Short mmCIF file of C-alpha atoms and ligand atoms in Angstrom, two decimals:
data_model
loop_
_atom_site.label_atom_id
_atom_site.label_comp_id
_atom_site.label_asym_id
_atom_site.label_seq_id
_atom_site.Cartn_x
_atom_site.Cartn_y
_atom_site.Cartn_z
CA UNK A 1 -53.19 19.68 57.06
CA UNK A 2 -54.95 16.21 57.29
CA UNK A 3 -57.79 15.05 55.37
CA UNK A 4 -60.55 12.17 55.70
CA UNK A 5 -62.02 12.17 52.44
CA UNK A 6 -65.85 11.63 53.14
CA UNK A 7 -67.06 12.87 49.69
CA UNK A 8 -69.53 10.58 48.02
CA UNK A 9 -71.81 11.47 45.14
CA UNK A 10 -74.51 12.19 47.67
CA UNK A 11 -72.67 14.64 49.41
CA UNK A 12 -74.41 18.01 49.27
CA UNK A 13 -73.01 20.89 47.25
CA UNK A 14 -71.05 23.46 49.17
CA UNK A 15 -71.39 27.21 47.56
CA UNK A 16 -69.10 30.23 48.14
CA UNK A 17 -69.86 33.69 47.58
CA UNK A 18 -66.48 35.90 46.58
CA UNK A 19 -65.96 39.03 46.18
CA UNK A 20 -64.30 41.55 43.77
CA UNK A 21 -61.74 44.52 45.20
CA UNK A 22 -60.53 47.76 44.01
CA UNK A 23 -57.07 49.14 45.43
CA UNK A 24 -57.75 52.62 46.93
CA UNK A 25 -53.90 52.62 46.76
CA UNK A 26 -51.54 51.14 44.42
CA UNK A 27 -47.77 51.74 45.11
CA UNK A 28 -45.80 49.98 42.66
CA UNK A 29 -41.56 49.84 42.98
CA UNK A 30 -39.19 49.18 39.91
CA UNK A 31 -39.43 45.77 38.50
CA UNK A 32 -37.40 43.20 40.66
CA UNK A 33 -34.73 40.53 39.12
CA UNK A 34 -37.68 37.96 39.15
CA UNK A 35 -39.73 40.04 37.14
CA UNK A 36 -42.22 40.90 39.79
CA UNK A 37 -42.75 44.55 41.01
CA UNK A 38 -42.95 45.27 44.70
CA UNK A 39 -46.35 46.66 45.89
CA UNK A 40 -47.65 48.70 48.79
CA UNK A 41 -51.34 48.40 48.12
CA UNK A 42 -54.59 48.97 50.10
CA UNK A 43 -57.07 46.36 49.06
CA UNK A 44 -60.88 47.00 49.66
CA UNK A 45 -63.44 44.34 48.95
CA UNK A 46 -66.58 45.77 47.46
CA UNK A 47 -69.90 44.00 47.17
CA UNK A 48 -69.84 42.78 43.22
CA UNK A 49 -69.92 38.83 43.75
CA UNK A 50 -69.14 35.62 42.19
CA UNK A 51 -70.56 32.80 43.47
CA UNK A 52 -68.65 29.19 43.42
CA UNK A 53 -70.26 26.06 43.88
CA UNK A 54 -68.43 22.78 44.34
CA UNK A 55 -70.44 19.51 44.06
CA UNK A 56 -69.34 15.94 44.66
CA UNK A 57 -68.37 13.89 41.82
CA UNK A 58 -67.68 9.61 41.77
CA UNK A 59 -64.61 10.38 39.60
CA UNK A 60 -61.16 12.24 39.78
CA UNK A 61 -62.23 14.91 37.00
CA UNK A 62 -62.20 18.36 38.14
CA UNK A 63 -64.93 20.18 35.73
CA UNK A 64 -65.58 23.84 35.35
CA UNK A 65 -69.01 25.51 34.09
CA UNK A 66 -69.71 28.88 34.20
CA UNK A 67 -72.99 30.90 33.71
CA UNK A 68 -73.25 34.76 33.49
CA UNK A 69 -73.28 37.57 30.86
CA UNK A 70 -69.48 37.43 30.35
CA UNK A 71 -69.19 33.38 30.68
CA UNK A 72 -67.91 33.10 27.18
CA UNK A 73 -64.57 35.23 28.22
CA UNK A 74 -63.83 32.73 30.91
CA UNK A 75 -61.68 29.43 30.24
CA UNK A 76 -63.25 26.17 31.47
CA UNK A 77 -60.35 24.31 30.85
CA UNK A 78 -56.96 23.76 33.08
CA UNK A 79 -56.16 27.47 32.87
CA UNK A 80 -59.39 28.60 35.18
CA UNK A 81 -58.11 29.81 38.31
CA UNK A 82 -60.87 27.80 40.12
CA UNK A 83 -59.71 24.71 38.70
CA UNK A 84 -56.02 25.29 39.39
CA UNK A 85 -57.17 26.21 43.11
CA UNK A 86 -58.94 22.91 43.36
CA UNK A 87 -55.96 20.69 41.56
CA UNK A 88 -53.61 22.47 44.03
CA UNK A 89 -55.66 21.96 47.12
CA UNK A 90 -56.18 18.12 46.17
CA UNK A 91 -52.78 17.76 45.45
CA UNK A 92 -51.51 18.74 48.63
CA UNK A 93 -54.19 17.90 51.10
CA UNK A 94 -56.50 15.58 49.82
CA UNK A 95 -56.80 11.99 48.48
CA UNK A 96 -55.93 12.38 44.52
CA UNK A 97 -58.57 10.58 43.53
CA UNK A 98 -61.44 13.06 44.65
CA UNK A 99 -63.20 14.94 41.56
CA UNK A 100 -65.24 18.07 41.90
CA UNK A 101 -68.08 19.93 39.52
CA UNK A 102 -67.01 23.72 39.89
CA UNK A 103 -69.84 25.84 38.95
CA UNK A 104 -69.10 29.74 38.57
CA UNK A 105 -71.95 32.06 38.22
CA UNK A 106 -69.86 35.22 37.18
CA UNK A 107 -70.82 38.75 37.95
CA UNK A 108 -67.48 40.53 38.84
CA UNK A 109 -66.07 41.86 35.24
CA UNK A 110 -63.71 39.83 33.43
CA UNK A 111 -60.15 41.23 32.90
CA UNK A 112 -61.28 44.24 34.54
CA UNK A 113 -58.80 44.98 37.18
CA UNK A 114 -61.10 43.71 40.18
CA UNK A 115 -59.51 40.04 40.51
CA UNK A 116 -62.54 38.33 39.52
CA UNK A 117 -60.20 35.18 38.69
CA UNK A 118 -58.62 35.38 42.23
CA UNK A 119 -61.99 35.75 43.99
CA UNK A 120 -63.00 32.35 42.30
CA UNK A 121 -59.86 30.73 43.11
CA UNK A 122 -60.18 31.54 46.62
CA UNK A 123 -64.02 30.47 46.63
CA UNK A 124 -62.92 27.31 45.00
CA UNK A 125 -60.30 26.34 47.72
CA UNK A 126 -62.78 27.17 50.39
CA UNK A 127 -65.88 25.29 48.80
CA UNK A 128 -63.25 22.40 48.23
CA UNK A 129 -61.92 22.45 51.42
CA UNK A 130 -65.59 21.99 53.15
CA UNK A 131 -66.55 19.40 50.48
CA UNK A 132 -63.60 17.12 50.49
CA UNK A 133 -63.83 17.49 54.30
CA UNK A 134 -60.04 19.02 54.93
CA UNK A 135 -59.08 20.04 58.03
CA UNK A 136 -57.59 23.49 56.54
CA UNK A 137 -57.18 26.74 58.79
CA UNK A 138 -56.66 30.05 57.73
CA UNK A 139 -52.99 29.75 57.66
CA UNK A 140 -52.89 26.53 55.48
CA UNK A 141 -55.55 28.14 53.16
CA UNK A 142 -53.68 31.75 52.68
CA UNK A 143 -50.29 29.49 51.59
CA UNK A 144 -51.79 27.94 49.23
CA UNK A 145 -53.84 31.06 47.83
CA UNK A 146 -50.40 32.95 47.52
CA UNK A 147 -49.29 30.15 45.32
CA UNK A 148 -51.97 30.63 43.09
CA UNK A 149 -51.66 34.31 42.82
CA UNK A 150 -50.82 37.64 44.54
CA UNK A 151 -54.42 38.79 44.88
CA UNK A 152 -55.89 35.33 45.91
CA UNK A 153 -54.78 35.65 49.68
CA UNK A 154 -56.62 39.07 49.86
CA UNK A 155 -59.79 37.81 48.16
CA UNK A 156 -60.12 34.90 51.10
CA UNK A 157 -60.03 37.43 53.78
CA UNK A 158 -61.73 40.68 52.25
CA UNK A 159 -62.44 43.96 54.34
CA UNK A 160 -59.44 46.27 54.02
CA UNK A 161 -56.02 45.20 54.10
CA UNK A 162 -52.53 46.69 53.30
CA UNK A 163 -50.52 44.18 50.96
CA UNK A 164 -46.86 44.28 50.54
CA UNK A 165 -44.52 42.27 48.58
CA UNK A 166 -46.32 40.85 45.87
CA UNK A 167 -49.66 42.01 47.42
CA UNK A 168 -49.76 38.92 49.58
CA UNK A 169 -48.16 39.69 52.40
CA UNK A 170 -51.06 41.24 54.05
CA UNK A 171 -52.19 43.47 57.44
CA UNK A 172 -55.70 44.42 57.99
CA UNK A 173 -56.80 47.73 57.98
CA UNK A 174 -59.20 48.78 60.89
CA UNK A 175 -61.80 51.13 59.05
CA UNK A 176 -65.05 52.79 60.12
CA UNK A 177 -68.01 53.25 57.63
CA UNK A 178 -69.13 51.97 54.46
CA UNK A 179 -68.23 53.43 50.85
CA UNK A 180 -70.03 53.91 48.25
CA UNK A 181 -68.93 52.95 44.97
CA UNK A 182 -69.94 53.13 41.01
CA UNK A 183 -67.71 51.21 38.52
CA UNK A 184 -67.85 51.57 34.88
CA UNK A 185 -66.48 48.66 32.78
CA UNK A 186 -65.12 48.52 29.64
CA UNK A 187 -66.39 45.90 26.79
CA UNK A 188 -62.69 44.70 26.38
CA UNK A 189 -60.73 44.37 29.26
CA UNK A 190 -56.69 44.49 29.96
CA UNK A 191 -54.16 42.41 30.15
CA UNK A 192 -52.36 42.94 33.82
CA UNK A 193 -48.92 41.91 32.53
CA UNK A 194 -49.29 44.31 29.53
CA UNK A 195 -50.33 47.21 31.78
CA UNK A 196 -46.88 46.16 33.97
CA UNK A 197 -44.88 46.58 30.63
CA UNK A 198 -46.06 49.71 29.99
CA UNK A 199 -45.48 50.71 33.37
CA UNK A 200 -41.74 49.92 32.99
CA UNK A 201 -41.66 51.39 29.57
CA UNK A 202 -43.03 54.93 31.22
CA UNK A 203 -40.34 54.63 33.77
CA UNK A 204 -42.36 53.55 36.72
CA UNK A 205 -44.26 55.23 39.19
CA UNK A 206 -44.13 56.82 42.87
CA UNK A 207 -42.55 53.60 44.66
CA UNK A 208 -43.92 50.98 47.25
CA UNK A 209 -44.33 53.46 49.57
CA UNK A 210 -47.01 52.63 52.45
CA UNK A 211 -49.72 55.21 51.95
CA UNK A 212 -49.73 56.22 55.88
CA UNK A 213 -52.28 58.88 55.20
CA UNK A 214 -55.11 57.01 53.61
CA UNK A 215 -54.69 54.47 56.11
CA UNK A 216 -55.27 56.56 58.90
CA UNK A 217 -58.02 58.14 57.07
CA UNK A 218 -59.56 54.41 57.01
CA UNK A 219 -59.55 54.22 60.72
CA UNK A 220 -60.82 57.58 61.33
CA UNK A 221 -63.79 57.11 58.55
CA UNK A 222 -62.94 60.32 57.14
CA UNK A 223 -64.30 59.78 53.56
CA UNK A 224 -62.89 63.08 52.34
CA UNK A 225 -59.52 61.97 53.17
CA UNK A 226 -59.97 58.90 51.90
CA UNK A 227 -61.13 60.25 48.63
CA UNK A 228 -58.25 62.48 48.84
CA UNK A 229 -55.67 59.75 49.33
CA UNK A 230 -56.83 57.57 46.56
CA UNK A 231 -53.97 56.71 44.07
CA UNK A 232 -52.75 54.21 41.58
CA UNK A 233 -49.45 54.25 40.01
CA UNK A 234 -50.85 51.73 37.25
CA UNK A 235 -53.32 54.41 35.78
CA UNK A 236 -50.72 56.12 33.65
CA UNK A 237 -49.75 53.00 32.00
CA UNK A 238 -53.59 51.96 31.59
CA UNK A 239 -54.84 55.29 30.19
CA UNK A 240 -51.81 55.21 27.89
CA UNK A 241 -53.18 51.77 26.58
CA UNK A 242 -56.59 53.04 26.59
CA UNK A 243 -56.54 56.65 26.21
CA UNK A 244 -60.64 56.60 26.30
CA UNK A 245 -60.77 55.98 29.81
CA UNK A 246 -59.72 59.71 30.77
CA UNK A 247 -63.05 60.91 29.53
CA UNK A 248 -64.73 58.32 31.88
CA UNK A 249 -62.55 59.77 34.90
CA UNK A 250 -63.37 63.26 34.18
CA UNK A 251 -67.22 62.46 33.35
CA UNK A 252 -67.63 60.83 36.97
CA UNK A 253 -66.28 63.46 38.77
CA UNK A 254 -68.14 66.35 37.06
CA UNK A 255 -71.17 64.40 37.52
CA UNK A 256 -70.52 64.73 41.34
CA UNK A 257 -68.19 61.63 42.31
CA UNK A 258 -66.04 62.58 45.10
CA UNK A 259 -62.54 60.73 43.32
CA UNK A 260 -62.28 58.23 40.45
CA UNK A 261 -59.31 56.19 39.49
CA UNK A 262 -58.68 53.01 37.62
CA UNK A 263 -59.33 50.00 39.23
CA UNK A 264 -56.04 47.80 39.70
CA UNK A 265 -54.67 47.52 36.11
CA UNK A 266 -58.10 48.28 34.67
CA UNK A 267 -59.88 48.78 32.42
CA UNK A 268 -62.71 49.25 35.29
CA UNK A 269 -62.64 52.85 36.33
CA UNK A 270 -63.96 53.45 39.84
CA UNK A 271 -65.48 56.22 41.61
CA UNK A 272 -66.19 56.67 44.98
CA UNK A 273 -69.35 58.76 45.76
CA UNK A 274 -70.74 60.71 48.79
CA UNK A 275 -74.02 58.05 49.23
CA UNK A 276 -76.51 56.17 46.96
CA UNK A 277 -78.23 59.01 45.50
CA UNK A 278 -75.50 60.97 44.02
CA UNK A 279 -74.22 57.54 42.65
CA UNK A 280 -77.31 57.11 40.67
CA UNK A 281 -77.11 60.43 39.39
CA UNK A 282 -73.07 59.73 38.48
CA UNK A 283 -74.04 56.32 37.25
CA UNK A 284 -76.81 57.94 34.89
CA UNK A 285 -74.22 59.84 33.14
CA UNK A 286 -71.45 57.28 32.91
CA UNK A 287 -74.17 55.21 30.88
CA UNK A 288 -74.52 57.97 28.28
CA UNK A 289 -70.58 57.39 27.63
CA UNK A 290 -69.98 55.19 24.23
CA UNK A 291 -66.48 53.75 25.63
CA UNK A 292 -68.53 52.49 29.00
CA UNK A 293 -70.13 48.99 28.42
CA UNK A 294 -71.77 48.91 31.72
CA UNK A 295 -72.29 50.61 35.35
CA UNK A 296 -72.56 48.84 38.54
CA UNK A 297 -73.15 50.47 41.85
CA UNK A 298 -71.43 48.51 45.15
CA UNK A 299 -70.92 49.06 48.60
CA UNK A 300 -67.59 48.49 50.51
CA UNK A 301 -65.85 47.23 52.36
CA UNK A 302 -67.32 43.86 51.84
CA UNK A 303 -66.38 40.48 53.39
CA UNK A 304 -63.77 37.78 51.63
CA UNK A 305 -64.63 33.91 50.47
CA UNK A 306 -67.80 33.16 52.62
CA UNK A 307 -69.61 29.96 52.73
CA UNK A 308 -73.41 31.00 51.67
CA UNK A 309 -76.01 30.41 54.62
CA UNK A 310 -77.32 26.81 54.81
CA UNK A 311 -74.30 25.43 53.26
CA UNK A 312 -73.25 23.81 56.62
CA UNK A 313 -76.28 22.88 57.77
CA UNK A 314 -77.02 21.14 54.71
CA UNK A 315 -73.85 19.00 54.98
CA UNK A 316 -73.92 18.05 58.26
P1 ATP B 401 -56.72 41.16 38.35
O1 ATP B 401 -57.06 42.15 39.11
O2 ATP B 401 -56.30 40.24 39.64
O3 ATP B 401 -55.31 41.60 37.81
P2 ATP B 401 -58.53 40.87 36.37
O4 ATP B 401 -59.57 41.03 37.12
O5 ATP B 401 -57.78 42.02 35.36
O6 ATP B 401 -57.36 40.45 37.39
P3 ATP B 401 -59.61 38.43 35.82
O7 ATP B 401 -61.12 38.72 35.60
O8 ATP B 401 -59.38 38.02 36.99
O9 ATP B 401 -58.57 39.83 35.45
O10 ATP B 401 -59.06 37.56 34.55
C1 ATP B 401 -57.93 37.70 33.84
C2 ATP B 401 -57.74 36.51 32.92
O11 ATP B 401 -57.72 35.29 33.27
C3 ATP B 401 -59.39 36.46 32.02
O12 ATP B 401 -59.36 37.04 30.79
C4 ATP B 401 -59.26 34.91 31.64
O13 ATP B 401 -58.78 34.55 30.60
C5 ATP B 401 -58.27 34.15 32.96
N1 ATP B 401 -59.43 33.54 33.57
C6 ATP B 401 -59.02 32.43 34.50
N2 ATP B 401 -59.77 32.12 35.53
C7 ATP B 401 -60.67 32.73 35.53
C8 ATP B 401 -61.90 33.03 36.08
N3 ATP B 401 -62.26 32.12 36.98
N4 ATP B 401 -62.75 34.00 36.10
C9 ATP B 401 -62.29 35.15 35.29
N5 ATP B 401 -61.13 34.90 34.51
C10 ATP B 401 -60.47 33.71 34.62
#
């Protein structure tokens, strides 16, 4: 990766849109000696988006600002995943004196099991690589993404993909059709490490087996078989920590969803629905539940981190 730093305070800002994910299947093997659990997961990117804008600075500061209804839950210091992405990219590929103003417009639920922080990291990698004029190919960005977190490589590519290892060894899955989703979020997030700890205490799940029937159903575009193949080995642990989510799952399915499951480590509950009309009915029911803080509809599969239209033209 070579860079010819050409950023000046007059370089136009670069905006990237990054998507949330839902795990259609999340098979988790027993905790390994390195503390990680081997995974076989099918990710789907869905149409809930954060935007990350990278603006030039004339000093070497990486500054983060966040806006959106849950902005107060997101750190703006060096623990922000977008900050860490910019810092890693700069340390490996760019002039160490380059700075950036990172502005995140947050729409993906925070600590909701939808990999919002990972989406912001992927977005910051892409936005800063353009702002700083770094000649980084997809393989280079993937390697940096994997260093930042297990879900970050998928946030770069989007679509549907099988993830092995920690979820970072990706193979795209061919899919047909559009999926309609309804997501029910909770006021309070769930910590992913806490869910894995409870998973271990409960004795583990089905193992990191590749869900071949689900992958075949995605490729055929057989929505009934996709609904039947959804599964999450972390669900039992998430429900053990948040028993009130069982009622959300039940209510969504009773209201007409084809299937419901906890998204990743939760607490967001994801419902696959047969279309937009039934999605509205399911959403209406979910909004009446006291344990649900908001309900959002989205389509999938969505794209991964994308430069927003106009960004390149403005920068050329
Ligand atoms: P995953 O599905 O990958 O386990 P998640 O969706 O459950 O993640 P995130 O929204 O990514 O959770 O955030 C988890 C925690 O990470 C937050 O509580 C917050 O303190 C911290 N964090 C760091 N950077 C970010 C960011 N850019 N956006 C949101 N949270 C962030």
